Tab-separated table of C-alpha atoms in Angstrom:
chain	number	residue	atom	x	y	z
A	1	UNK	CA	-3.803	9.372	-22.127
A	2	UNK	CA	-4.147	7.211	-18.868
A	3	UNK	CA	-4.713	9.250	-15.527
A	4	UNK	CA	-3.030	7.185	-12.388
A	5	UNK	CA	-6.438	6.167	-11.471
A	6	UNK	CA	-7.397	4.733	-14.689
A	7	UNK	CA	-3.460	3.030	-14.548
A	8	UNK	CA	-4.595	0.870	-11.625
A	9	UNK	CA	-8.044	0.168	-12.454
A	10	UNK	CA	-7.558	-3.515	-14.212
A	11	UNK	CA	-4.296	-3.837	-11.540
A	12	UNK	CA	-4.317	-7.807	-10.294
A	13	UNK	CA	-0.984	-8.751	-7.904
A	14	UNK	CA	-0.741	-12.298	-7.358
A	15	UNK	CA	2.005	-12.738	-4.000
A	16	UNK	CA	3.589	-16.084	-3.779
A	17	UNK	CA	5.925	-17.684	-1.036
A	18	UNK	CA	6.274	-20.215	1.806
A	19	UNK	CA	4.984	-20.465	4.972
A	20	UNK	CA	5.936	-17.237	7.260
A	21	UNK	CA	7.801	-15.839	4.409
A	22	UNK	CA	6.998	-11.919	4.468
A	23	UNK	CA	3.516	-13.127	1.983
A	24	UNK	CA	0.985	-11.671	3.428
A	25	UNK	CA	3.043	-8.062	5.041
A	26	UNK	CA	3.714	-7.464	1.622
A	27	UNK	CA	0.433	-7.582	0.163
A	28	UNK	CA	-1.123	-5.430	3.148
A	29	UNK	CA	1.483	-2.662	1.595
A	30	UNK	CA	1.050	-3.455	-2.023
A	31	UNK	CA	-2.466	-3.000	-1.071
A	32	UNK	CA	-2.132	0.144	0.917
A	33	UNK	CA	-0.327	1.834	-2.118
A	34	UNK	CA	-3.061	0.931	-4.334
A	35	UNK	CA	-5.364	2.174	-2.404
A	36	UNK	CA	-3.324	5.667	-2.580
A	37	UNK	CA	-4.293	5.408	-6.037
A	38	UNK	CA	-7.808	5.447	-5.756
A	39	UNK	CA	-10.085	8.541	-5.536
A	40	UNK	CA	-13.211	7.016	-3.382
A	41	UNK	CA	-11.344	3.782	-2.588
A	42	UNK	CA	-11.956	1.430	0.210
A	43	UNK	CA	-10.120	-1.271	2.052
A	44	UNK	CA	-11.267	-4.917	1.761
A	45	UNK	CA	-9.561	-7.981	3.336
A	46	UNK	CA	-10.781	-11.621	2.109
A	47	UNK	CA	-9.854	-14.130	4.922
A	48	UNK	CA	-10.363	-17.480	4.048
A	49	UNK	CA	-9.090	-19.203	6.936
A	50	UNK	CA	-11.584	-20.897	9.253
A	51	UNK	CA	-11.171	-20.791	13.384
A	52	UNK	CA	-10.152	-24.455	13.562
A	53	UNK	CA	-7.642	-24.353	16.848
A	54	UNK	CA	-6.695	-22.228	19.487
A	55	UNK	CA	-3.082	-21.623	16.886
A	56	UNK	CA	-5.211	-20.722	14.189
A	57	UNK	CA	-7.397	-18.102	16.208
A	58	UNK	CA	-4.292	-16.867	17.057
A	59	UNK	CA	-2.773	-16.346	14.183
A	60	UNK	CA	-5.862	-14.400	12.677
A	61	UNK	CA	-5.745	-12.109	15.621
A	62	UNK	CA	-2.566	-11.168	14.759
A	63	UNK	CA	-3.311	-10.554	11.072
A	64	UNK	CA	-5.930	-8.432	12.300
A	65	UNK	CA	-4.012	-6.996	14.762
A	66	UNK	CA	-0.836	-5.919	11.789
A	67	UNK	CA	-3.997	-4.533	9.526
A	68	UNK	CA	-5.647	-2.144	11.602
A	69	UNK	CA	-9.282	-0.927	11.747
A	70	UNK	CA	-9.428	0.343	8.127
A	71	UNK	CA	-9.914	-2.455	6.322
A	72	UNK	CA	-13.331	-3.935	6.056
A	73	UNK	CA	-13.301	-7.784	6.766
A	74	UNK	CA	-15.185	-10.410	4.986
A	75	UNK	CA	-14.845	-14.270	5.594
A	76	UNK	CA	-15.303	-16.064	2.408
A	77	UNK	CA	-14.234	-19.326	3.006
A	78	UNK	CA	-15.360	-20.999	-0.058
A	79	UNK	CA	-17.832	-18.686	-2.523
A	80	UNK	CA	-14.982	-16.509	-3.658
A	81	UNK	CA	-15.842	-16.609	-7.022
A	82	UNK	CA	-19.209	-15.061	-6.004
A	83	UNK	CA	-17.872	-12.751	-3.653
A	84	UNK	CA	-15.660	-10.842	-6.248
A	85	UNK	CA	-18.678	-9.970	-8.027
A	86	UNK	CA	-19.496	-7.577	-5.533
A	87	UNK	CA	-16.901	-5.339	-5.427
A	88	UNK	CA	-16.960	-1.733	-7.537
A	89	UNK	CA	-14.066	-0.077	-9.637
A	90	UNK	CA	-12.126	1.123	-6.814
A	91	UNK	CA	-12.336	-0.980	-4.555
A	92	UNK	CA	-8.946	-2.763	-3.719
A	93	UNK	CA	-9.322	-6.373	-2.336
A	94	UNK	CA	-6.847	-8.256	-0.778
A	95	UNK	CA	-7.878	-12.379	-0.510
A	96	UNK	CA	-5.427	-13.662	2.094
A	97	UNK	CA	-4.983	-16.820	0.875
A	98	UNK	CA	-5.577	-18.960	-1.952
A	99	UNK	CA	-4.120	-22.244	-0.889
A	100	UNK	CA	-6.427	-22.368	2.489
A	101	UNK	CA	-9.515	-21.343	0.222
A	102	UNK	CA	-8.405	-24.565	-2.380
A	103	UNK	CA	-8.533	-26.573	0.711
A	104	UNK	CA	-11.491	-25.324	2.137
A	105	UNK	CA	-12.766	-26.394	-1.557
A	106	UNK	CA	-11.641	-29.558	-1.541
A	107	UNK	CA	-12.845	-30.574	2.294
A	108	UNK	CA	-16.006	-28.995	1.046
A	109	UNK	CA	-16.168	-31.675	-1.950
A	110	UNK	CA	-15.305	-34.850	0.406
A	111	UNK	CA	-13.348	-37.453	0.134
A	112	UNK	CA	-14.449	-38.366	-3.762
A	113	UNK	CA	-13.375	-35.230	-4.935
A	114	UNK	CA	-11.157	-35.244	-8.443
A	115	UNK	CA	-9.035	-32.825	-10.346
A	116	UNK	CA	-12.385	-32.133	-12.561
A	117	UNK	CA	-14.234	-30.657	-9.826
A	118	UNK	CA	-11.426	-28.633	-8.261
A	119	UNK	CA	-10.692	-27.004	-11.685
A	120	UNK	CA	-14.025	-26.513	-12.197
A	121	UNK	CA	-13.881	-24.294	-9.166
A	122	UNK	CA	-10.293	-22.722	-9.813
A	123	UNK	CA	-11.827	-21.701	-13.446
A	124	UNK	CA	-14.819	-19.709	-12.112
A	125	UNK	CA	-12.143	-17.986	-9.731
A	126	UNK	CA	-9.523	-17.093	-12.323
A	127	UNK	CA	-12.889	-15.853	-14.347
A	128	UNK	CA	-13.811	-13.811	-11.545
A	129	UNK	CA	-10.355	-12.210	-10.940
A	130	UNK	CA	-10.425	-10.987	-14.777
A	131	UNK	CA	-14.201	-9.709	-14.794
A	132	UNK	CA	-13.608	-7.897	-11.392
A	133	UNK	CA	-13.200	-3.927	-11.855
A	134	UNK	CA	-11.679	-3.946	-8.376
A	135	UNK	CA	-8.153	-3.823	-7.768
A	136	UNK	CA	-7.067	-7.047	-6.199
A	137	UNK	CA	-4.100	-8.319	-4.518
A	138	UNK	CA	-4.173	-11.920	-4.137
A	139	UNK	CA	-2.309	-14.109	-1.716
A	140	UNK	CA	-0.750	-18.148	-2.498
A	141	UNK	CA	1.750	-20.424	-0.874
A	142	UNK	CA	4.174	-21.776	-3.413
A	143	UNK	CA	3.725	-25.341	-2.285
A	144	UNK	CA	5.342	-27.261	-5.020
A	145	UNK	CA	8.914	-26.966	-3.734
A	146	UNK	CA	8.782	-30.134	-1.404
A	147	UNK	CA	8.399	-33.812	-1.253
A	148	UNK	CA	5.647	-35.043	-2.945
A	149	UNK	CA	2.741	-36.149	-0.685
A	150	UNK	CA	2.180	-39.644	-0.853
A	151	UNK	CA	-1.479	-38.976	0.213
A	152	UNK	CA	-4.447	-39.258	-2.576
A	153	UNK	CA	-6.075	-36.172	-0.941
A	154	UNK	CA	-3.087	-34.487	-0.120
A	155	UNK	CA	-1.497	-34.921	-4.034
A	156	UNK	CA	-5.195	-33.167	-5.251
A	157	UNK	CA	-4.386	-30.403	-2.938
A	158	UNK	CA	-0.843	-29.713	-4.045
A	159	UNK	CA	-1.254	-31.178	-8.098
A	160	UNK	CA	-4.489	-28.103	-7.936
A	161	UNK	CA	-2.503	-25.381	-5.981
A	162	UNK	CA	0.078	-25.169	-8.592
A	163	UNK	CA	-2.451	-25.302	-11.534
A	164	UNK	CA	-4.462	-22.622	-9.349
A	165	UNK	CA	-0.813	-20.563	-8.904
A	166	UNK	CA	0.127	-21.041	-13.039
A	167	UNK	CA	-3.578	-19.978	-14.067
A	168	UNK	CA	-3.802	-16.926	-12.619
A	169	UNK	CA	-0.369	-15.910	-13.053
A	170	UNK	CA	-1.369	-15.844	-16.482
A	171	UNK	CA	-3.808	-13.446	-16.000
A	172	UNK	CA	-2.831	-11.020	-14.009
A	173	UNK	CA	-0.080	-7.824	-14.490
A	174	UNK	CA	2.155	-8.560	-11.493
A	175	UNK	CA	3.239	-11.838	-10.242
A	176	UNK	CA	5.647	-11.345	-7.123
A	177	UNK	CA	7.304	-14.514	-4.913
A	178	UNK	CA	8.465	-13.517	-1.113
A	179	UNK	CA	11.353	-15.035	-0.018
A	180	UNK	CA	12.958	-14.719	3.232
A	181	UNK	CA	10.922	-11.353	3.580
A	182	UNK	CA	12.435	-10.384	0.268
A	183	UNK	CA	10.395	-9.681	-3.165
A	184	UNK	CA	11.235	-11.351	-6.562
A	185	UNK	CA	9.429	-9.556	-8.934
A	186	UNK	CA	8.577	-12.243	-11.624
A	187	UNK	CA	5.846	-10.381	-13.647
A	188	UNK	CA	5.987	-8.223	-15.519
A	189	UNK	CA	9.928	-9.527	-16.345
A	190	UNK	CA	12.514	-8.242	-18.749
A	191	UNK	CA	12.639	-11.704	-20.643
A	192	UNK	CA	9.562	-14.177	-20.837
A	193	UNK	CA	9.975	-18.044	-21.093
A	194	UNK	CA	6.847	-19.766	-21.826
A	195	UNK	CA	6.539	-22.905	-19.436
A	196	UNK	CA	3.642	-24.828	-19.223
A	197	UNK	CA	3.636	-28.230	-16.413
């Protein structure tokens, strides 16, 4: 028999949506009710954005600002792989967000980079993510609804962010896209249709 604890222990949430689409408020309360689970638990925020403008520093003060002072901040953004390693069994972690750490990857690699390297990178994540015993709650814009960048570096970006999206929807329990504020609970479903592209 499985106590509530031991129910959340191999939880993963993967939260996709657009830009400004609720993303990121729901994962701060997905995260907060896992924590609720957790006998010796403690708050950890992932933030992989950078302080490139004055708009950007703005909008991490007001992420920080929504959170409050429990959470304990780390700035990871590239070695997430290696970061996930150091988090115990009830920890909850919430990495807010994938698609500006994949881009953070892919500046980091330079203007040669190729799909090869970036999955090499998006595989040691997605390994991470399933050898973690924390509890995490991961955060991705769904950026494969527009036009198609005409761009060589901006195609790599968006061709990789959707791989990155599909791979570890695989392998995590709860896949959830924000719309409009509003979740869509995609995983686990009632019906599974096995799509691969």
């Amino acid at each position: 028999m499985t106590t509530k604890n031991q129910a959340y222990q191999s939880h993963r949430h993967l939260v996709l949506g657009g830009a400004r689409s609720g993303k990121s408020s729901f994962a701060e309360q997905q995260s907060l009710c896992a924590l609720e689970a957790c006998s010796n638990g403690r708050l950890h925020y992932i933030a992989t954005a950078t302080y490139l403008d004055d708009e950007m520093r703005e909008r991490i003060a007001h992420h920080k600002d929504r959170r409050g002072e429990e959470w304990i901040e780390h700035e990871v953004p590239v070695e997430l792989a290696a970061k996930l390693q150091s988090f115990k069994q009830d920890d909850v972690v919430l990495i807010d967000c994938l698609t500006l750490w994949l881009n953070n990857v892919i500046f980091e690699l330079g203007d040669d980079a190729n799909n090869a390297q970036v999955e090499a990178v998006i595989e040691s994540l997605v390994s991470s993510v399933e050898q973690s015993p924390a509890q995490i709650i991961m955060v991705s814009n769904e950026v494969g609804l527009g036009v198609v960048p005409l761009g060589k570096v901006s195609r790599l970006f968006v061709d990789n962010a959707g791989r990155m999206n599909q791979a570890l929807a695989r392998v995590v329990e709860h896949v959830t896209l924000i719309a409009a504020g509003l979740p869509l609970h995609l995983k686990p479903s009632n019906h599974s249709i096995n799509a691969q592209g």
